[in-house]
């Protein structure tokens, strides 16, 4: 009786406190969103900055705080969520035990604000389960309720079940309140039931399990194909604590949509280990290589799902698709496991074009040759010609490349340097989407940073060796803040507008890009100071050069006092180049893209130029079909070597048949002409005979 009274008093107090905290958070959210809407309403140029971004508000509507939700629904949202999960007893052993205990006395007690259901279940299993274990069970239920990110459709860039910072704070406060009242109830029970308390203490002392289980691991059954013993074995695996952050990888997106997937590790010449991912089609002789830009990853080519992603569009057209990644991840994969952060992040754009892309395309060449040989898709002539001279024209497959932003600059560096070194580049065509390289015109903040950053770099490098978020905690906060920007439309619209201002008015979906899952708690792409300095050098010199180390450093690196001018060596490029610009692109304006095209044409290269009504990120991070159709139309201009040979045979047969048909038609026309000539002669002869007979009759 006394325990029921304690439970009732504590339950009412707990629910009242949780309701107060919940309404406080709701009012804070309304205040933040309303203030953001007011600021957004007075900002100029917001219409263009928010173009294509849906859900933002310009006119906030303030509402008076209503009555608590639990008074309307007769149960609080938190306890309703606990109650809903009580009946789901098939998820795990912990959840099954928790639900079984709660269902013992649940039938006779209705739900109420004081959470009678959970109250009785606690009193029934008080002697068997400690308060800390119950809280962990409750938190595991909360995690199950809010997790499940990977179970949702992968074509969505962000998961609607992800929690932001504010939701996490609210859940943390409610869990803290639960914990405090649990401890209070436990202490009161100890005072009211001293004998039961003494018995529980003795049980813990004498019957406690001495074996310690790692709480950060789980034991699973595992069997390995090919083992002499095929039976299941227990294996202990570390659990990955994502804390409800969306950490889906490129492979998760691909496999969730039913496409095949391979993950390849490529080691560069200077020891960096980079990931290259693949949507494999081993029997295809059409190969596509996709290279991302700055602060991006291979995820950008698949994040729009089946309809809007370049990688899936190419695979559906019969291409073997490889997705490249640059060095520069927080995980710092290197052959030297003890490499320091300072040493790892010491590189520039040079290494992207002279180390990363060569290593990946060499791997692509190795894979395709081995697969085509293994599948017996190569003739002896093709094998001999491809292994002999090593020229791109002799390869039995056709490799095309599509790159965006910084990836375009790196691909041009790759083509030029490989030709200067006399090495094959394997490529038949390159499509450059808003490529970097020429930066005479840039957003105002970039023009300022080209002078400020070289001065700040010596002071910043000892603190943080690159431009990235160094700790897991702050990466988690960043991931959750990006979710808040999408949960609260006016706040997201304000951030979108401010970021658009910062990059000169570019209307890309910056808020959506911040929510990309490669910015997660475990890893994220970053920018090396050398890359930023290299781009600043291009702005100041107004040339597309390799990195300038100074006269002494240039002599050591290049053998000359000045770095290699890539733009002046465009004549080395021997494949068709398709350059694509965005009219709304303010990060790399279309005038700079047009300079690439003009330089290529003046160097005698085969080049084409196209424009789309796109901003900078729209080439990869938008659901638009124009650029997909354009890229596929350019790729279809390239055919594998065997296909070209068949086309030549068909052309020969066609021309021969055309000649035969023209000869037949000519002979037919000659016959018709002779026949008509003979017919006319016969007619004239007949008329002449008739006229002679008529004259004889008149004479008679």
XYZ file of C-alpha atoms in Angstrom:
700
model
C 0.000 0.000 0.000
C 2.773 2.391 0.938
C 4.697 1.496 -2.216
C 1.655 2.281 -4.364
C 1.311 5.656 -2.667
C 5.020 6.384 -3.291
C 4.691 5.338 -6.927
C 1.643 7.575 -7.420
C 3.261 10.644 -5.855
C 6.551 10.168 -7.687
C 4.749 9.388 -10.958
C 2.707 12.586 -10.878
C 5.744 14.672 -9.942
C 7.864 13.037 -12.628
C 5.254 13.505 -15.363
C 4.709 17.127 -14.386
C 8.432 17.827 -14.559
C 8.782 16.058 -17.899
C 5.818 17.935 -19.302
C 7.325 21.230 -18.178
C 10.635 20.361 -19.858
C 8.874 19.263 -23.028
C 6.846 22.453 -23.307
C 9.982 24.482 -22.588
C 11.782 22.816 -25.480
C 8.792 23.358 -27.739
C 8.753 27.062 -26.917
C 12.505 27.286 -27.513
C 12.060 25.680 -30.920
C 9.276 28.096 -31.809
C 11.440 31.003 -30.691
C 14.428 29.879 -32.773
C 12.362 29.212 -35.865
C 10.367 32.428 -35.470
C 13.459 34.572 -34.984
C 15.107 32.937 -37.997
C 12.000 33.655 -40.079
C 12.045 37.322 -39.037
C 15.731 37.695 -39.968
C 15.151 35.824 -43.204
C 12.245 38.076 -44.118
C 14.417 41.217 -44.099
C 17.449 39.742 -45.905
C 17.795 40.885 -49.530
C 18.243 38.389 -52.333
C 16.761 35.500 -50.391
C 14.500 34.412 -53.248
C 17.414 33.396 -55.479
C 19.358 31.858 -52.587
C 16.383 29.704 -51.600
C 15.507 28.668 -55.139
C 14.944 24.951 -55.212
C 14.958 24.658 -51.408
C 11.449 23.852 -50.224
C 9.855 24.183 -46.806
C 11.240 27.505 -45.557
C 9.002 30.214 -44.106
C 9.123 33.948 -44.652
C 6.145 34.873 -42.493
C 6.349 33.377 -38.993
C 3.147 32.598 -37.157
C 3.349 32.786 -33.384
C 0.949 30.597 -31.468
C 0.029 30.752 -27.821
C 1.326 27.748 -25.890
C -1.393 25.111 -25.728
C -2.172 22.666 -22.967
C 0.368 19.869 -22.448
C 0.124 17.018 -24.894
C -0.301 14.428 -22.154
C -3.393 16.253 -20.915
C -4.907 15.979 -24.394
C -3.918 12.359 -25.010
C -4.116 11.232 -21.361
C -0.520 9.967 -21.508
C 2.832 11.666 -22.040
C 4.726 11.135 -25.272
C 7.689 9.600 -23.464
C 5.645 7.050 -21.558
C 3.570 6.356 -24.655
C 6.782 5.558 -26.491
C 7.858 3.227 -23.633
C 4.402 1.617 -23.592
C 4.462 1.021 -27.358
C 7.736 -0.810 -27.119
C 6.589 -3.003 -24.236
C 4.710 -5.258 -26.682
C 7.568 -5.622 -29.131
C 9.157 -8.639 -27.487
C 10.925 -10.065 -30.513
C 13.633 -7.467 -31.039
C 16.219 -8.605 -28.493
C 16.625 -10.581 -25.276
C 16.762 -7.455 -23.162
C 13.628 -6.068 -24.699
C 11.854 -9.414 -24.324
C 12.657 -9.611 -20.620
C 11.567 -6.030 -20.082
C 8.270 -6.506 -21.915
C 7.510 -9.783 -20.105
C 7.956 -8.170 -16.726
C 5.714 -5.288 -17.660
C 2.928 -7.483 -18.977
C 2.543 -9.412 -15.736
C 0.276 -6.821 -14.092
C -0.513 -4.627 -17.050
C -4.009 -5.885 -17.774
C -5.730 -4.498 -14.704
C -4.280 -0.987 -14.680
C -5.243 1.654 -17.249
C -2.746 4.116 -18.687
C -2.554 7.504 -17.025
C -0.237 10.502 -16.761
C 1.493 8.883 -13.815
C 2.494 5.934 -15.976
C 0.841 3.215 -13.901
C 1.947 0.590 -16.397
C 5.643 1.144 -15.925
C 5.122 1.688 -12.168
C 3.718 -1.787 -11.567
C 6.321 -3.428 -13.744
C 9.071 -1.761 -11.742
C 7.647 -2.900 -8.436
C 7.226 -6.459 -9.701
C 10.830 -6.903 -10.802
C 12.534 -4.647 -8.262
C 14.361 -7.513 -6.659
C 15.648 -8.874 -9.978
C 16.762 -5.802 -11.916
C 18.888 -2.924 -10.711
C 17.966 0.657 -11.490
C 21.022 1.123 -13.687
C 20.074 -1.936 -15.748
C 16.508 -0.692 -16.117
C 17.748 2.689 -17.280
C 20.067 1.043 -19.793
C 17.145 -1.042 -21.009
C 15.055 2.094 -21.354
C 17.841 3.832 -23.254
C 18.246 0.832 -25.534
C 14.531 1.078 -26.304
C 14.952 4.772 -27.017
C 17.856 4.001 -29.299
C 15.812 1.368 -31.118
C 12.974 3.835 -31.497
C 15.072 6.616 -32.949
C 17.690 4.555 -34.765
C 17.059 2.429 -37.826
C 18.618 4.889 -40.219
C 19.895 2.205 -42.536
C 16.515 0.515 -42.774
C 14.980 3.522 -44.526
C 15.069 4.067 -48.273
C 18.591 4.910 -49.371
C 17.561 7.382 -52.047
C 16.740 9.920 -49.350
C 19.715 12.101 -48.663
C 18.900 12.405 -44.981
C 16.802 10.203 -42.745
C 13.626 11.622 -41.235
C 14.194 9.508 -38.104
C 17.494 11.145 -37.290
C 17.519 13.367 -34.244
C 19.018 16.818 -34.161
C 20.687 18.558 -31.250
C 17.447 19.863 -29.777
C 15.754 16.450 -29.907
C 18.799 14.911 -28.250
C 18.726 17.504 -25.483
C 15.041 16.882 -24.893
C 15.514 13.113 -24.777
C 18.530 13.535 -22.487
C 16.552 15.665 -20.065
C 13.706 13.141 -19.948
C 16.144 10.284 -19.375
C 17.822 12.293 -16.620
C 14.458 12.920 -14.971
C 13.684 9.208 -15.203
C 17.034 8.433 -13.621
C 16.577 10.881 -10.740
C 13.107 9.618 -9.864
C 14.287 6.035 -10.214
C 17.007 6.677 -7.652
C 14.529 8.450 -5.370
C 12.092 5.558 -5.624
C 14.899 3.093 -4.980
C 15.998 4.944 -1.850
C 12.431 5.132 -0.506
C 11.922 1.415 -1.145
C 15.117 0.663 0.745
C 13.785 2.580 3.748
C 10.327 0.999 3.552
C 11.625 -2.564 2.926
C 14.859 -3.054 4.910
C 14.624 -6.861 4.844
C 14.237 -6.962 1.060
C 17.136 -4.529 0.731
C 19.372 -6.668 2.953
C 18.491 -9.773 0.911
C 19.308 -7.974 -2.366
C 22.685 -6.884 -1.012
C 23.557 -10.448 0.015
C 22.523 -11.742 -3.395
C 24.781 -9.239 -5.132
C 27.707 -10.122 -2.882
C 27.540 -13.907 -3.065
C 25.767 -14.598 -6.343
C 27.288 -11.974 -8.618
C 28.781 -13.192 -11.855
C 32.527 -12.814 -11.779
C 32.906 -12.797 -15.543
C 33.021 -9.318 -16.983
C 31.418 -8.742 -20.334
C 32.563 -5.944 -22.566
C 29.528 -3.683 -22.854
C 30.886 -2.192 -26.045
C 30.864 -5.554 -27.802
C 28.407 -8.225 -28.794
C 28.743 -11.967 -29.345
C 27.511 -13.253 -32.697
C 27.499 -16.598 -34.492
C 29.913 -16.824 -37.393
C 30.770 -19.468 -39.971
C 33.477 -19.174 -42.645
C 33.133 -20.843 -46.031
C 35.973 -23.219 -46.756
C 36.772 -24.023 -43.143
C 37.300 -27.667 -42.175
C 34.711 -27.183 -39.441
C 31.605 -25.524 -40.958
C 29.799 -25.195 -37.618
C 28.913 -21.814 -36.175
C 31.450 -20.206 -33.880
C 31.012 -17.413 -31.392
C 32.784 -14.190 -32.227
C 32.928 -10.998 -30.189
C 32.443 -7.847 -32.219
C 32.768 -4.233 -31.205
C 29.598 -2.221 -31.369
C 29.680 0.987 -33.305
C 28.098 3.828 -31.362
C 26.579 6.146 -33.950
C 24.513 8.072 -31.379
C 21.707 8.337 -33.916
C 23.874 9.989 -36.556
C 23.433 9.027 -40.184
C 26.639 7.222 -41.167
C 25.483 5.493 -44.355
C 28.305 4.946 -46.811
C 28.396 4.845 -50.580
C 28.170 1.061 -50.389
C 25.060 1.287 -48.214
C 23.307 3.448 -50.799
C 24.274 1.150 -53.675
C 23.361 -2.156 -52.034
C 20.103 -0.792 -50.573
C 18.914 -0.101 -54.115
C 19.742 -3.623 -55.261
C 22.868 -2.866 -57.304
C 26.076 -4.925 -57.049
C 28.923 -3.352 -55.129
C 32.659 -3.768 -54.651
C 35.028 -1.872 -52.391
C 38.649 -1.617 -53.516
C 41.667 -0.352 -51.610
C 44.250 1.402 -53.767
C 47.721 2.348 -52.561
C 49.324 5.379 -54.182
C 52.996 5.758 -54.979
C 53.578 7.832 -51.839
C 51.851 5.342 -49.511
C 48.323 6.750 -49.157
C 45.537 4.160 -49.049
C 42.409 5.436 -50.755
C 39.050 3.789 -51.359
C 37.748 3.183 -54.846
C 34.220 1.842 -55.086
C 32.628 0.010 -57.942
C 29.274 -0.967 -59.368
C 30.676 -3.965 -61.208
C 29.797 -5.223 -64.647
C 32.792 -7.485 -65.350
C 31.797 -8.508 -68.877
C 31.383 -4.930 -70.105
C 33.970 -3.243 -72.297
C 32.484 0.161 -71.535
C 34.045 1.626 -68.382
C 33.193 4.869 -66.604
C 35.326 6.531 -63.944
C 33.671 9.195 -61.735
C 35.748 11.646 -59.692
C 34.279 13.968 -57.064
C 35.286 17.509 -56.147
C 36.428 19.335 -53.032
C 34.900 18.364 -49.653
C 32.992 15.594 -51.391
C 33.257 11.845 -51.839
C 32.005 9.091 -54.116
C 28.704 9.323 -52.230
C 27.806 12.381 -54.312
C 27.427 10.248 -57.449
C 24.821 7.892 -55.888
C 23.041 9.931 -53.186
C 20.203 11.024 -55.497
C 18.970 7.477 -55.948
C 18.274 5.555 -59.122
C 16.644 8.399 -61.037
C 19.009 11.291 -60.336
C 22.455 9.707 -59.928
C 25.047 9.572 -62.678
C 26.542 6.285 -61.488
C 23.246 4.382 -61.700
C 22.348 5.951 -65.042
C 25.649 4.768 -66.524
C 25.361 1.282 -65.047
C 21.860 0.893 -66.475
C 23.342 1.726 -69.893
C 25.805 -1.153 -69.638
C 28.846 0.574 -68.116
C 31.218 -0.849 -65.550
C 31.270 2.057 -63.079
C 34.212 2.965 -60.854
C 33.892 5.734 -58.245
C 37.137 7.340 -57.185
C 37.968 9.061 -53.907
C 40.738 11.515 -53.134
C 43.031 11.280 -50.165
C 42.113 13.516 -47.254
C 39.839 11.692 -44.809
C 39.895 12.013 -41.043
C 40.518 8.249 -40.812
C 44.035 8.846 -42.304
C 44.596 5.509 -44.048
C 48.265 5.057 -44.957
C 50.736 2.212 -45.318
C 52.563 3.763 -42.378
C 50.167 3.120 -39.507
C 52.070 5.536 -37.286
C 52.012 8.471 -39.674
C 51.409 11.767 -37.928
C 48.566 14.097 -38.776
C 51.025 16.782 -39.819
C 52.675 14.438 -42.302
C 49.439 12.945 -43.614
C 47.853 16.290 -44.455
C 50.929 17.643 -46.273
C 49.878 17.566 -49.933
C 48.383 19.806 -52.639
C 46.322 19.458 -55.825
C 49.478 18.044 -57.417
C 49.067 14.761 -55.553
C 45.430 14.443 -56.582
C 46.440 14.497 -60.247
C 49.846 12.797 -60.131
C 49.288 10.176 -57.401
C 45.608 9.516 -56.630
C 44.077 9.326 -60.119
C 47.042 7.423 -61.648
C 46.886 4.798 -58.895
C 43.133 4.324 -59.335
C 43.177 4.174 -63.137
C 46.114 1.763 -63.096
C 43.965 -0.409 -60.840
C 41.012 -0.082 -63.211
C 43.217 -1.144 -66.131
C 44.542 -4.138 -64.204
C 41.049 -5.247 -63.162
C 39.501 -4.924 -66.614
C 42.299 -6.737 -68.422
C 42.208 -9.619 -65.946
C 38.420 -9.891 -66.044
C 38.138 -9.743 -69.828
C 40.860 -12.373 -70.179
C 39.248 -14.593 -67.563
C 35.861 -14.327 -69.264
C 37.481 -15.103 -72.647
C 36.195 -11.874 -74.144
C 39.530 -10.922 -75.703
C 41.004 -12.265 -78.897
C 44.692 -13.077 -79.188
C 45.116 -10.050 -81.416
C 43.590 -7.761 -78.779
C 45.729 -9.233 -76.017
C 48.899 -8.831 -78.056
C 48.115 -5.280 -79.169
C 47.128 -4.090 -75.689
C 50.163 -5.594 -73.976
C 52.601 -4.550 -76.663
C 52.645 -0.793 -77.156
C 50.485 0.156 -74.206
C 48.765 2.856 -76.233
C 45.246 3.869 -75.323
C 44.029 3.162 -78.863
C 44.991 -0.498 -78.530
C 43.014 -1.187 -75.354
C 40.126 -3.657 -75.706
C 37.889 -1.546 -73.483
C 36.902 2.117 -73.589
C 37.429 4.178 -70.437
C 35.719 7.546 -70.048
C 35.992 9.923 -67.127
C 33.491 12.323 -65.592
C 34.753 14.746 -62.963
C 33.401 17.678 -61.007
C 35.032 20.831 -59.622
C 38.470 20.043 -58.158
C 38.239 16.575 -59.691
C 38.227 18.237 -63.135
C 41.476 20.085 -62.407
C 43.064 16.881 -61.105
C 41.983 14.973 -64.220
C 43.539 17.587 -66.513
C 46.771 17.437 -64.488
C 46.685 13.664 -64.854
C 46.256 13.756 -68.635
C 48.994 16.353 -69.182
C 51.594 14.837 -66.846
C 51.059 11.290 -68.114
C 51.610 12.458 -71.680
C 54.731 14.387 -70.678
C 56.034 11.280 -68.894
C 55.278 9.087 -71.905
C 52.893 6.848 -69.962
C 49.435 5.702 -71.128
C 46.457 7.392 -69.514
C 43.929 4.719 -70.717
C 41.181 7.287 -71.314
C 39.130 7.808 -74.477
C 37.100 10.833 -73.407
C 36.766 13.207 -70.439
C 33.726 15.212 -69.371
C 34.533 18.060 -66.976
C 31.622 19.468 -64.963
C 32.507 22.980 -63.763
C 36.236 22.158 -63.498
C 38.640 24.089 -61.299
C 41.994 25.389 -62.587
C 41.425 28.964 -63.719
C 40.308 31.305 -60.945
C 40.804 34.876 -62.073
C 37.213 35.481 -61.007
C 35.967 34.037 -57.738
C 33.555 34.914 -54.890
C 34.621 37.910 -52.766
C 35.432 35.761 -49.750
C 37.799 33.658 -51.888
C 39.477 36.764 -53.264
C 40.086 37.939 -49.706
C 41.275 34.565 -48.444
C 43.882 34.238 -51.192
C 45.869 36.915 -49.336
C 44.778 36.205 -45.754
C 45.124 32.435 -45.696
C 48.868 32.269 -46.528
C 49.442 34.539 -43.514
C 47.280 32.429 -41.179
C 48.497 29.026 -42.348
C 51.752 28.941 -40.283
C 49.740 29.631 -37.116
C 46.888 27.226 -37.900
C 48.947 24.213 -38.994
C 50.384 23.385 -35.520
C 46.851 23.469 -34.047
C 44.915 21.597 -36.736
C 46.898 20.093 -39.649
C 43.974 20.432 -42.081
C 40.583 22.023 -42.530
C 38.330 19.430 -40.910
C 36.545 18.729 -37.617
C 39.140 16.903 -35.505
C 37.094 15.192 -32.756
C 34.222 12.703 -32.838
C 32.120 14.777 -30.477
C 32.146 17.890 -32.653
C 31.605 15.820 -35.794
C 28.549 14.328 -34.086
C 27.319 17.823 -33.177
C 27.860 18.977 -36.767
C 25.908 15.978 -38.070
C 23.020 16.695 -35.739
C 23.042 20.433 -36.437
C 22.701 19.700 -40.133
C 19.584 17.725 -39.219
C 18.244 20.666 -37.208
C 18.694 22.889 -40.263
C 16.277 20.614 -42.098
C 13.881 20.022 -39.195
C 13.310 23.753 -38.646
C 12.591 25.327 -42.027
C 13.169 28.980 -41.198
C 16.475 28.188 -39.493
C 17.529 26.125 -42.503
C 16.480 28.894 -44.867
C 18.534 31.417 -42.902
C 21.631 29.194 -43.001
C 21.100 28.557 -46.723
C 20.875 32.290 -47.439
C 23.951 33.162 -45.372
C 26.005 30.433 -47.052
C 24.839 31.643 -50.449
C 26.034 35.137 -49.520
C 29.415 33.725 -48.491
C 30.027 32.095 -51.886
C 28.961 35.058 -53.962
C 25.286 34.226 -54.435
C 25.592 30.617 -55.598
C 22.155 29.014 -55.274
C 23.287 25.435 -54.597
C 21.487 23.497 -51.889
C 24.168 24.090 -49.248
C 22.008 22.946 -46.334
C 21.301 19.666 -48.085
C 25.006 19.214 -48.840
C 25.847 19.692 -45.161
C 23.504 16.803 -44.387
C 25.378 14.370 -46.632
C 26.232 11.240 -44.713
C 29.960 11.372 -45.405
C 30.022 14.109 -42.755
C 29.450 11.692 -39.895
C 30.755 10.955 -36.442
C 33.405 8.460 -37.559
C 34.839 10.135 -40.646
C 34.584 13.096 -42.995
C 36.476 14.561 -45.969
C 38.736 17.515 -45.268
C 40.939 20.037 -47.058
C 44.697 20.053 -46.693
C 46.331 23.444 -46.239
C 48.426 22.654 -49.312
C 45.279 22.356 -51.438
C 43.965 25.698 -50.159
C 47.361 27.359 -50.763
C 47.512 25.854 -54.253
C 44.111 27.317 -55.160
C 45.228 30.683 -53.758
C 48.333 30.533 -55.976
C 46.133 29.920 -59.038
C 44.055 32.984 -58.146
C 47.077 35.241 -57.707
C 49.017 34.009 -60.749
C 45.926 33.794 -63.003
C 47.401 30.605 -64.436
C 46.667 26.919 -64.067
C 50.013 25.888 -62.553
C 51.298 23.093 -60.391
C 52.146 23.974 -56.795
C 54.815 26.658 -56.403
C 57.391 25.536 -53.832
C 59.670 28.527 -54.437
C 62.711 28.541 -56.690
C 64.718 26.027 -54.672
C 61.738 23.726 -54.167
C 60.699 23.994 -57.815
C 64.188 23.028 -58.992
C 63.988 19.934 -56.820
C 60.400 19.036 -57.769
C 60.205 20.075 -61.431
C 63.772 20.772 -62.520
C 62.967 24.420 -63.240
C 62.610 27.610 -61.249
C 58.908 27.886 -62.066
C 56.198 25.261 -61.672
C 54.767 23.530 -64.702
C 52.040 25.562 -66.418
C 49.278 23.039 -67.088
C 47.288 25.474 -69.231
C 50.272 26.048 -71.513
C 50.533 22.278 -72.080
C 46.954 21.630 -73.130
C 48.340 20.598 -76.516
C 49.448 17.348 -74.848
C 45.825 16.276 -74.417
C 44.978 13.808 -77.170
C 41.376 12.872 -76.335
C 38.092 14.756 -76.737
C 37.238 16.987 -73.773
C 33.679 18.110 -73.015
C 33.586 21.185 -70.780
C 30.331 22.006 -68.979
C 29.555 25.278 -67.171
C 26.720 26.448 -64.929
C 25.113 29.821 -65.547
C 24.260 30.143 -61.838
C 27.648 28.889 -60.686
C 29.298 31.657 -58.665
C 31.993 29.517 -57.084
C 33.611 28.818 -60.478
C 31.923 31.269 -62.881
C 31.176 30.210 -66.418
C 33.766 32.687 -67.750
C 36.456 30.582 -66.079
C 34.983 27.393 -67.560
C 34.906 29.077 -70.959
C 38.624 29.835 -70.561
C 39.296 26.096 -70.308
C 37.454 25.572 -73.577
C 39.175 28.442 -75.384
C 42.595 27.259 -74.207
C 41.832 23.739 -75.405
C 40.695 24.951 -78.823
C 43.692 27.231 -79.248
C 45.935 24.253 -78.434
C 44.294 22.237 -81.211
C 42.409 19.842 -78.947
C 39.052 18.297 -79.699
C 36.752 20.087 -77.260
C 33.102 21.007 -76.825
C 31.428 23.520 -74.545
C 27.944 23.427 -73.019
C 26.043 25.486 -70.452
C 23.244 24.563 -68.096
C 21.122 26.665 -65.781
C 22.893 25.114 -62.778
C 24.686 26.259 -59.649
C 27.952 24.645 -58.573
C 26.573 21.673 -56.625
C 23.663 21.043 -58.980
C 25.849 18.903 -61.247
C 25.973 16.154 -58.616
C 23.586 17.133 -55.818
C 20.301 17.757 -57.615
C 17.528 15.689 -59.160
C 17.853 17.083 -62.680
C 17.927 14.985 -65.797
C 19.441 17.459 -68.264
C 23.040 16.888 -67.234
C 22.483 13.112 -66.981
C 21.160 13.015 -70.537
C 24.005 15.220 -71.758
C 26.714 13.108 -70.121
C 25.238 9.899 -71.497
C 25.008 11.404 -74.993
C 28.724 12.255 -74.874
C 29.659 8.853 -73.492
C 27.796 7.082 -76.289
C 30.118 8.760 -78.801
C 32.852 6.428 -77.567
C 32.693 2.764 -78.504
C 35.001 -0.101 -77.472
C 37.620 -1.211 -79.945
C 35.731 -4.336 -81.003
C 32.589 -2.298 -81.534
C 34.479 0.172 -83.709
C 35.853 -2.710 -85.801
C 32.348 -4.110 -86.258
C 31.107 -0.648 -87.222
C 33.833 -0.362 -89.862
C 32.845 -3.744 -91.301
C 29.233 -2.655 -91.368
C 30.196 0.590 -93.080
C 32.160 -1.354 -95.708
C 29.241 -3.680 -96.356
C 26.859 -0.767 -96.446
C 28.994 1.143 -98.928
C 29.351 -1.970 -101.080
C 25.649 -2.562 -101.043
C 25.078 1.075 -101.866
C 27.391 0.766 -104.860
C 25.595 -2.383 -106.012
C 22.214 -0.779 -105.713
C 23.368 2.333 -107.558
C 24.766 0.178 -110.417
C 21.489 -1.695 -110.678
C 19.508 1.531 -110.725
C 21.848 2.965 -113.358
C 21.489 -0.091 -115.564
C 17.765 0.028 -115.102
C 17.696 3.671 -116.117
C 19.803 2.852 -119.202
C 17.440 0.049 -120.173
C 14.453 2.288 -119.675
C 16.050 4.980 -121.756
C 16.898 2.587 -124.624
C 13.425 1.096 -124.464
C 11.799 4.514 -124.629
C 14.152 5.496 -127.443
C 13.293 2.396 -129.461
C 9.611 2.910 -128.767
C 9.758 6.481 -129.982
C 11.644 5.361 -133.101
C 9.000 2.727 -133.803
C 6.283 5.341 -133.335
C 7.989 7.677 -135.761
C 8.501 4.820 -138.213
C 4.853 3.846 -137.932
C 3.744 7.446 -138.453
C 5.977 7.789 -141.479
C 4.625 4.567 -142.999
C 1.103 5.761 -142.414
C 1.755 9.154 -143.996
C 3.264 7.439 -147.082
C 0.173 5.238 -147.482
C -2.130 8.269 -147.164
C -0.182 10.126 -149.865
C -0.443 7.116 -152.226
C -4.218 7.000 -151.667
C -4.546 10.661 -152.555
C -2.496 10.110 -155.720
C -4.829 7.287 -156.741
